mmCIF file of C-alpha atoms in Angstrom:
data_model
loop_
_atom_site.group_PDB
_atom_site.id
_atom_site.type_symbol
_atom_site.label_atom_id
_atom_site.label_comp_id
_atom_site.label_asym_id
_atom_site.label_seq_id
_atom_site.Cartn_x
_atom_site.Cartn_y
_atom_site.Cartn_z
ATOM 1 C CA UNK Y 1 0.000 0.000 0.000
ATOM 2 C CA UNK Y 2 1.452 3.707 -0.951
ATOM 3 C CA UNK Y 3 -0.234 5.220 1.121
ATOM 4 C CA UNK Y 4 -2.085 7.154 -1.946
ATOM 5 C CA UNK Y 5 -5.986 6.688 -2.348
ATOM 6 C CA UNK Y 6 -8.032 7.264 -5.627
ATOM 7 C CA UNK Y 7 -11.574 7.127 -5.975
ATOM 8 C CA UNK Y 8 -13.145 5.551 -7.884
ATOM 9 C CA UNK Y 9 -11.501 2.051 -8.581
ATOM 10 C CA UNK Y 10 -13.165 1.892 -11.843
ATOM 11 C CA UNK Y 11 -16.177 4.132 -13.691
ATOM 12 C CA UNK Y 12 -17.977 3.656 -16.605
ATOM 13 C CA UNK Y 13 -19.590 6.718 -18.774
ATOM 14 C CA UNK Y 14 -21.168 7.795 -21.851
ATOM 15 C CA UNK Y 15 -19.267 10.144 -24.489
ATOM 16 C CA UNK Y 16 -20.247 13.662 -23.322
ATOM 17 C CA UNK Y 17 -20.698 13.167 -20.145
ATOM 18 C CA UNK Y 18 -18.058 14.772 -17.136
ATOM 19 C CA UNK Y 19 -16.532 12.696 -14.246
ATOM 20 C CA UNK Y 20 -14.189 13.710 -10.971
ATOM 21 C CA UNK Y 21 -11.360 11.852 -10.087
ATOM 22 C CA UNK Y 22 -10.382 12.145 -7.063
ATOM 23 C CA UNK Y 23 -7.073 11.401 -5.304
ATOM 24 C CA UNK Y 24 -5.896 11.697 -1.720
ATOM 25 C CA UNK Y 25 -1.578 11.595 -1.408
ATOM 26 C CA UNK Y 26 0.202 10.083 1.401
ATOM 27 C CA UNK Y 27 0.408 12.027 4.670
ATOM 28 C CA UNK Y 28 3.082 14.605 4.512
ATOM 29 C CA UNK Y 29 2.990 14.659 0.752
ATOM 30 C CA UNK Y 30 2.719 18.249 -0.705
ATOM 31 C CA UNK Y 31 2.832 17.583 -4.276
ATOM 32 C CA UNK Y 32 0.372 15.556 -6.468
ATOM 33 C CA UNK Y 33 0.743 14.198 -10.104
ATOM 34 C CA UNK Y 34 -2.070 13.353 -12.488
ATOM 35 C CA UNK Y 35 -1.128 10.906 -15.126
ATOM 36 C CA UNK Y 36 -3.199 9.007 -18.286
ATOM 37 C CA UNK Y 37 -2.162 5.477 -18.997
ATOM 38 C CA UNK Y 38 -3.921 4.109 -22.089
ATOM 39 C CA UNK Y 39 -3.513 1.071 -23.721
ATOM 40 C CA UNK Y 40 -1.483 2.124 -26.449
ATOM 41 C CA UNK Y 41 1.171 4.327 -24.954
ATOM 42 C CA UNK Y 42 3.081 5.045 -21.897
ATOM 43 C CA UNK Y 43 2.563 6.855 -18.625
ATOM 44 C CA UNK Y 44 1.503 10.349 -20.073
ATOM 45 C CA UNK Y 45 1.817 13.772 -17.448
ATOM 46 C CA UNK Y 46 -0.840 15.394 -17.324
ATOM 47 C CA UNK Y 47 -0.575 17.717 -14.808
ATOM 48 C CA UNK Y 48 1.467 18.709 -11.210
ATOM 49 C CA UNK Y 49 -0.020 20.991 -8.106
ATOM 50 C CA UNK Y 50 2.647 21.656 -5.018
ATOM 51 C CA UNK Y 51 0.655 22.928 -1.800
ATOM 52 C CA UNK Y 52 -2.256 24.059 -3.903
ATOM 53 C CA UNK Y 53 -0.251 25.623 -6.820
ATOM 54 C CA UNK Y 54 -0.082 24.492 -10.676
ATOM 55 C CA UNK Y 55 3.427 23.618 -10.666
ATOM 56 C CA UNK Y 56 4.116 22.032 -14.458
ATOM 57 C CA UNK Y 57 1.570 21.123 -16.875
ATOM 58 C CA UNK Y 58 1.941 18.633 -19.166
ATOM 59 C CA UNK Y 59 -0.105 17.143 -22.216
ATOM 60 C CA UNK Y 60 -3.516 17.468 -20.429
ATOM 61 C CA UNK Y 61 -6.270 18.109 -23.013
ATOM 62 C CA UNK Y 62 -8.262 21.806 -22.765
ATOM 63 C CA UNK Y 63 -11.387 19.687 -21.304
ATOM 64 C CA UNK Y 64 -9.602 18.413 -18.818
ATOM 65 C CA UNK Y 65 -8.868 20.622 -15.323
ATOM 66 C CA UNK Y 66 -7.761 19.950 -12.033
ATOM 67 C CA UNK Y 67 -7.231 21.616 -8.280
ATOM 68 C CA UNK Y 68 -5.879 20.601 -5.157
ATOM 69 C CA UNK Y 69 -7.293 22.116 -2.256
ATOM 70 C CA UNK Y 70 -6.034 23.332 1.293
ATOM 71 C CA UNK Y 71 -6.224 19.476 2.645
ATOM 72 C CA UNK Y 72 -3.998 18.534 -0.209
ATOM 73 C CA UNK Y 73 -6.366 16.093 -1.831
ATOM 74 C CA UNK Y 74 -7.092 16.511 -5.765
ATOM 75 C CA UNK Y 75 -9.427 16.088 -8.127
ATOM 76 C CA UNK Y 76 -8.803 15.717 -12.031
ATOM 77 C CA UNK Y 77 -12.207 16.627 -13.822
ATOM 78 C CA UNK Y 78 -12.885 15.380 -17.454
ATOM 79 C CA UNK Y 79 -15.440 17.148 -19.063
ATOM 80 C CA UNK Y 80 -16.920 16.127 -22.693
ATOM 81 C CA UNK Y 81 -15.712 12.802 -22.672
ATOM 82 C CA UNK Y 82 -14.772 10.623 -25.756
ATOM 83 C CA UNK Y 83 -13.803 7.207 -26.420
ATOM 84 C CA UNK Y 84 -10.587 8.273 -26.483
ATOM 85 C CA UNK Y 85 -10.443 9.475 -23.232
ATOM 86 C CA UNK Y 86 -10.569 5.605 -21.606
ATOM 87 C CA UNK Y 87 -7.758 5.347 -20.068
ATOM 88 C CA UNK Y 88 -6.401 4.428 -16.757
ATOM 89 C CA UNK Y 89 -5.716 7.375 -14.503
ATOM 90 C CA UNK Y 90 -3.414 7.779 -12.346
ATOM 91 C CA UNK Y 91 -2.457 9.756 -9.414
ATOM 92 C CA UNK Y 92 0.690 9.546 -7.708
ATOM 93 C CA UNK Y 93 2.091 12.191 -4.178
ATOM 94 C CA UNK Y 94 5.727 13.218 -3.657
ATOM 95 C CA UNK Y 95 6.622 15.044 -0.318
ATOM 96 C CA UNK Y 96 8.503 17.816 -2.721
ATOM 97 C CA UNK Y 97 8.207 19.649 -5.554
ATOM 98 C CA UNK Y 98 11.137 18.322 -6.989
ATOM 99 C CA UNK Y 99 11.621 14.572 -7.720
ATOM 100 C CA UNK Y 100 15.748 15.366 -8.277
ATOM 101 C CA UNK Y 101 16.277 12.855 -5.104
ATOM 102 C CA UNK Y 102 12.830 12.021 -4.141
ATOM 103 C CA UNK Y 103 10.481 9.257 -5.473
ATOM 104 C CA UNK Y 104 7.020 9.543 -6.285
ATOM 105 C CA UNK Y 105 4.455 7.322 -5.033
ATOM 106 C CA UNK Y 106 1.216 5.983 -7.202
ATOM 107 C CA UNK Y 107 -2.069 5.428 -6.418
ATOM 108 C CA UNK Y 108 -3.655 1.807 -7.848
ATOM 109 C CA UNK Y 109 -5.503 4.064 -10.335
ATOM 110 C CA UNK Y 110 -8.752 4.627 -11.832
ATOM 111 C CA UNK Y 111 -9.965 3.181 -14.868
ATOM 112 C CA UNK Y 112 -12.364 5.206 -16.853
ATOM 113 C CA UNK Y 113 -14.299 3.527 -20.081
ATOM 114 C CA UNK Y 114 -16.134 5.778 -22.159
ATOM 115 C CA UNK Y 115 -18.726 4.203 -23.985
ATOM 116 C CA UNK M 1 11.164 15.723 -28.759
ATOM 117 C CA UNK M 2 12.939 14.213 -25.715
ATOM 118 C CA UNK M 3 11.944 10.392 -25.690
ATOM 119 C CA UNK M 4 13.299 7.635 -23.328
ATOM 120 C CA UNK M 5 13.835 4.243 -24.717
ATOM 121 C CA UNK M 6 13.265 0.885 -23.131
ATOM 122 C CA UNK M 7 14.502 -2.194 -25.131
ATOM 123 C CA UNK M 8 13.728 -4.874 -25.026
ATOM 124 C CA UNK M 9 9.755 -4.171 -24.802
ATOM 125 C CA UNK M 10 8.960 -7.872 -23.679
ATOM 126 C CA UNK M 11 11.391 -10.299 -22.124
ATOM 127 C CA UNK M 12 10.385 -13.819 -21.194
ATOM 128 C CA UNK M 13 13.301 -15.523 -18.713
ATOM 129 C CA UNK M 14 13.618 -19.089 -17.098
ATOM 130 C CA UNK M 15 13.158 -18.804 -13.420
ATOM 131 C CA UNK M 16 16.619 -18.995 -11.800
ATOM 132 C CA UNK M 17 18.206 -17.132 -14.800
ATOM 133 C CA UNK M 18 19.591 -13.433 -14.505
ATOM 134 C CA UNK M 19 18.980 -10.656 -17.180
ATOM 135 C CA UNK M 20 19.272 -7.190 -17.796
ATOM 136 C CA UNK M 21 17.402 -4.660 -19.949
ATOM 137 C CA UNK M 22 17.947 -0.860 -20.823
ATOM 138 C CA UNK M 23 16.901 2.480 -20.132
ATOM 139 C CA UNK M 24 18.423 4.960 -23.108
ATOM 140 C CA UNK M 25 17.841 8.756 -22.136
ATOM 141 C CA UNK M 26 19.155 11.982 -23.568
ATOM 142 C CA UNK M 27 22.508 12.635 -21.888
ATOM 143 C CA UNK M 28 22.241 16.650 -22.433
ATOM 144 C CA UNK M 29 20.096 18.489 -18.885
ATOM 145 C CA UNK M 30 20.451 14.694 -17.579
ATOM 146 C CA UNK M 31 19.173 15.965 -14.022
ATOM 147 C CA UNK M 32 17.817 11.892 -12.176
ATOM 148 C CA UNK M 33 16.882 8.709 -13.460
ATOM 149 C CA UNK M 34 14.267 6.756 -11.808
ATOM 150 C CA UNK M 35 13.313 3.354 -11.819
ATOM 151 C CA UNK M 36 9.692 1.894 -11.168
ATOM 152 C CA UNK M 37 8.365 -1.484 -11.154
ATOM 153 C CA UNK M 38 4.621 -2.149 -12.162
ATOM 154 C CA UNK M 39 3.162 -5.289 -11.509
ATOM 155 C CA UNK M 40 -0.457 -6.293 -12.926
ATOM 156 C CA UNK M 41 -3.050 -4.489 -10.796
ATOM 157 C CA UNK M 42 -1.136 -2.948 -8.533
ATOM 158 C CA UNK M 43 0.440 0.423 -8.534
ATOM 159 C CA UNK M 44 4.132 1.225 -9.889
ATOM 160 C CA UNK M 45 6.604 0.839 -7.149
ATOM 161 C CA UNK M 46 9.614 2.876 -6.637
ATOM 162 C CA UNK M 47 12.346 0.852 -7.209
ATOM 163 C CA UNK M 48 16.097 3.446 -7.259
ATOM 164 C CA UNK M 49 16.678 7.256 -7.878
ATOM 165 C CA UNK M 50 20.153 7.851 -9.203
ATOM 166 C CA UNK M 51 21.831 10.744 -10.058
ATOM 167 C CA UNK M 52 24.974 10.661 -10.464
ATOM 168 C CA UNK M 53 27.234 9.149 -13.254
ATOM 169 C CA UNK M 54 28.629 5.794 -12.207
ATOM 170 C CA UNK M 55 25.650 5.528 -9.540
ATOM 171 C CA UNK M 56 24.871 1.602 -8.585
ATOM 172 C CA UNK M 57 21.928 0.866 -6.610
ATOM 173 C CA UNK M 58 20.992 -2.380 -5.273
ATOM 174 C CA UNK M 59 18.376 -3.641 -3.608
ATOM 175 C CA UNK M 60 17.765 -7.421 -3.160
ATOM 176 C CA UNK M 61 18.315 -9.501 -6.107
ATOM 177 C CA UNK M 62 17.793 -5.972 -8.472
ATOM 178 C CA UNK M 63 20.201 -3.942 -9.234
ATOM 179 C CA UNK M 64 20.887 -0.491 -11.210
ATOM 180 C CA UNK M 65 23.346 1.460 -12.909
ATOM 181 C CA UNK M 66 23.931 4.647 -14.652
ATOM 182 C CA UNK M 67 26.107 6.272 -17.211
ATOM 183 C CA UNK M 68 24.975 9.798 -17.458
ATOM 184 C CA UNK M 69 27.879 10.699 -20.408
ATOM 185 C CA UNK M 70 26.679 8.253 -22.856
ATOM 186 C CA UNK M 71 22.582 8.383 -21.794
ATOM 187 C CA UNK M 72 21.725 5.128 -20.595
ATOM 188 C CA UNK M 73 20.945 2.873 -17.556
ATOM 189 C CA UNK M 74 21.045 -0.618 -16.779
ATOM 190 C CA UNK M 75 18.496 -3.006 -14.391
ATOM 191 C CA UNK M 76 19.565 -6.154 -13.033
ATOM 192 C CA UNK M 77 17.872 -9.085 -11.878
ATOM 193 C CA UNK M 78 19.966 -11.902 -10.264
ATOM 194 C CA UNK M 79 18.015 -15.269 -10.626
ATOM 195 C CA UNK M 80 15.025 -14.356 -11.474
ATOM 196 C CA UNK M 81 11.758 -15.444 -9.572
ATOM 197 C CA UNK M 82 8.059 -15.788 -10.454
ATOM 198 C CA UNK M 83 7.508 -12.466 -8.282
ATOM 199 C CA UNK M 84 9.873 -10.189 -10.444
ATOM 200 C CA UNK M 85 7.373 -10.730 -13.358
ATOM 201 C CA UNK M 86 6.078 -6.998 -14.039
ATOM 202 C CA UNK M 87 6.486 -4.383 -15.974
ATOM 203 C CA UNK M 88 9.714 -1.883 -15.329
ATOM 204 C CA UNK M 89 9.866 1.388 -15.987
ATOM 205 C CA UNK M 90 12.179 3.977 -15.987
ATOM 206 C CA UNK M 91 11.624 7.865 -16.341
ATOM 207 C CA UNK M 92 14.331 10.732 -16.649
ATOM 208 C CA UNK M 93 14.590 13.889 -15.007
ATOM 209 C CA UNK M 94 15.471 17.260 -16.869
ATOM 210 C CA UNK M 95 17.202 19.633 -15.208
ATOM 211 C CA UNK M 96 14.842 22.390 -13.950
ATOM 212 C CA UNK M 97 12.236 20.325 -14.960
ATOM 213 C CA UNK M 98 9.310 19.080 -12.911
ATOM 214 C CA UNK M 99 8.214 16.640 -15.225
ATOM 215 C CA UNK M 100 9.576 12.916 -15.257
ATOM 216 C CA UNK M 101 9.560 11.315 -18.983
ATOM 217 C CA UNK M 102 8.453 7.855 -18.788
ATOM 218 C CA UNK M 103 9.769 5.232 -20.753
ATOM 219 C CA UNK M 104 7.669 2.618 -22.611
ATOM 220 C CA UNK M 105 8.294 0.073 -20.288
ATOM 221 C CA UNK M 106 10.145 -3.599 -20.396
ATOM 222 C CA UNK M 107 7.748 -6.476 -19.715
ATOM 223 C CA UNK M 108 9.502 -9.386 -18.061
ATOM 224 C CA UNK M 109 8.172 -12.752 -18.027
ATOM 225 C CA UNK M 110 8.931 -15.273 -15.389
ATOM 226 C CA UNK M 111 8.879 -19.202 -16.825
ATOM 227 C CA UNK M 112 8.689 -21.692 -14.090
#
């Protein structure tokens, strides 16, 4: 167990429609990572917040936003989904904002379908 | 377009046997090198963080190294066991960069 939760395990939706992932990093942890696993390609960044700041952004689509509020939990929200966007999701929690000598530690993940 | 190569993608070994596979990076604003190891429905694990050229981590039976001059990194696995069968990744740090570029991934096999 790493210590990082995500909700939900798994979540099924129609093409349109707008979900919240949510993620909750280990205790201590300031920063949080969004990433998009699909089947076809690798772990893909999406996005990074440190203690409730945008920190780097990374290939995350113009429907797609996130936050992470004053208890440090996030949530990544996908708005006018497509098939495309069925993926698993993951969030992983680093106690910095640099990963230089730190590791970062994943969540087991949500998988979205979009049908 | 920085891109971090994994070779080979799949590897099937005979339990007992030791192998190796690679991590290939871009050497220039080489800043860490991380290793991760991702078993089936589970989450990826942490495995080393190295920085520095000539870096060798070991933990176990698995071990790392790193040549930061020519861009690559070696992982290790001294007779291999049903358990190691996952998927390892490794991801590259830039300098002043938050972001950690993931590699593809090796896929190693365990035979009994």
């Amino acid at each position: 167990d790493s210590g990082v939760t995500q909700t939900p395990k798994h979540l099924i939706t129609a093409t349109g429609q707008r979900v919240t992932l949510r993620c909750s990093p280990r205790s201590g942890d300031l920063s949080v990572y969004w990433y998009q696993q699909s089947l076809d390609q690798g772990l893909q960044f999406l996005i990074q917040y440190y203690n409730g700041e945008e920190r780097a952004k990374g290939n995350i689509l113009e429907r797609f936003s996130a936050q992470q509020f004053p208890d440090l939990h996030s949530e990544l929200n996908l708005s006018s989904l497509e098939l495309g966007d069925s993926a698993l999701y993951f969030c992983a929690s680093s106690v910095s904002g640099t990963l230089a000598g730190n590791t970062i530690y994943f969540g087991e993940g949500s998988w979205l379908t979009v049908v | 377009i920085l891109n971090v190569e994994q070779s080979p993608q799949s590897l099937h070994v005979q339990e007992g046997d030791s192998t190796n596979f690679t991590c290939s990076f871009p050497s220039s604003n080489f800043y860490a090198l991380h290793w991760y190891r991702w078993e089936t429905a589970k989450s990826p694990e942490a495995l080393f963080v190295m920085t520095l050229n000539g870096d060798e981590k070991k933990k176990g039976r698995i071990s790392a190294t790193l040549n930061t001059k020519e861009g690559y990194s070696y992982l290790y696995i001294k007779g291999s066991q049903p358990e190691d069968s996952a998927t390892y990744l490794c991801a590259m740090l830039m300098d002043s960069n938050y972001q950690l570029i993931w590699g593809a991934g090796t896929k190693l096999i365990i035979k009994p």
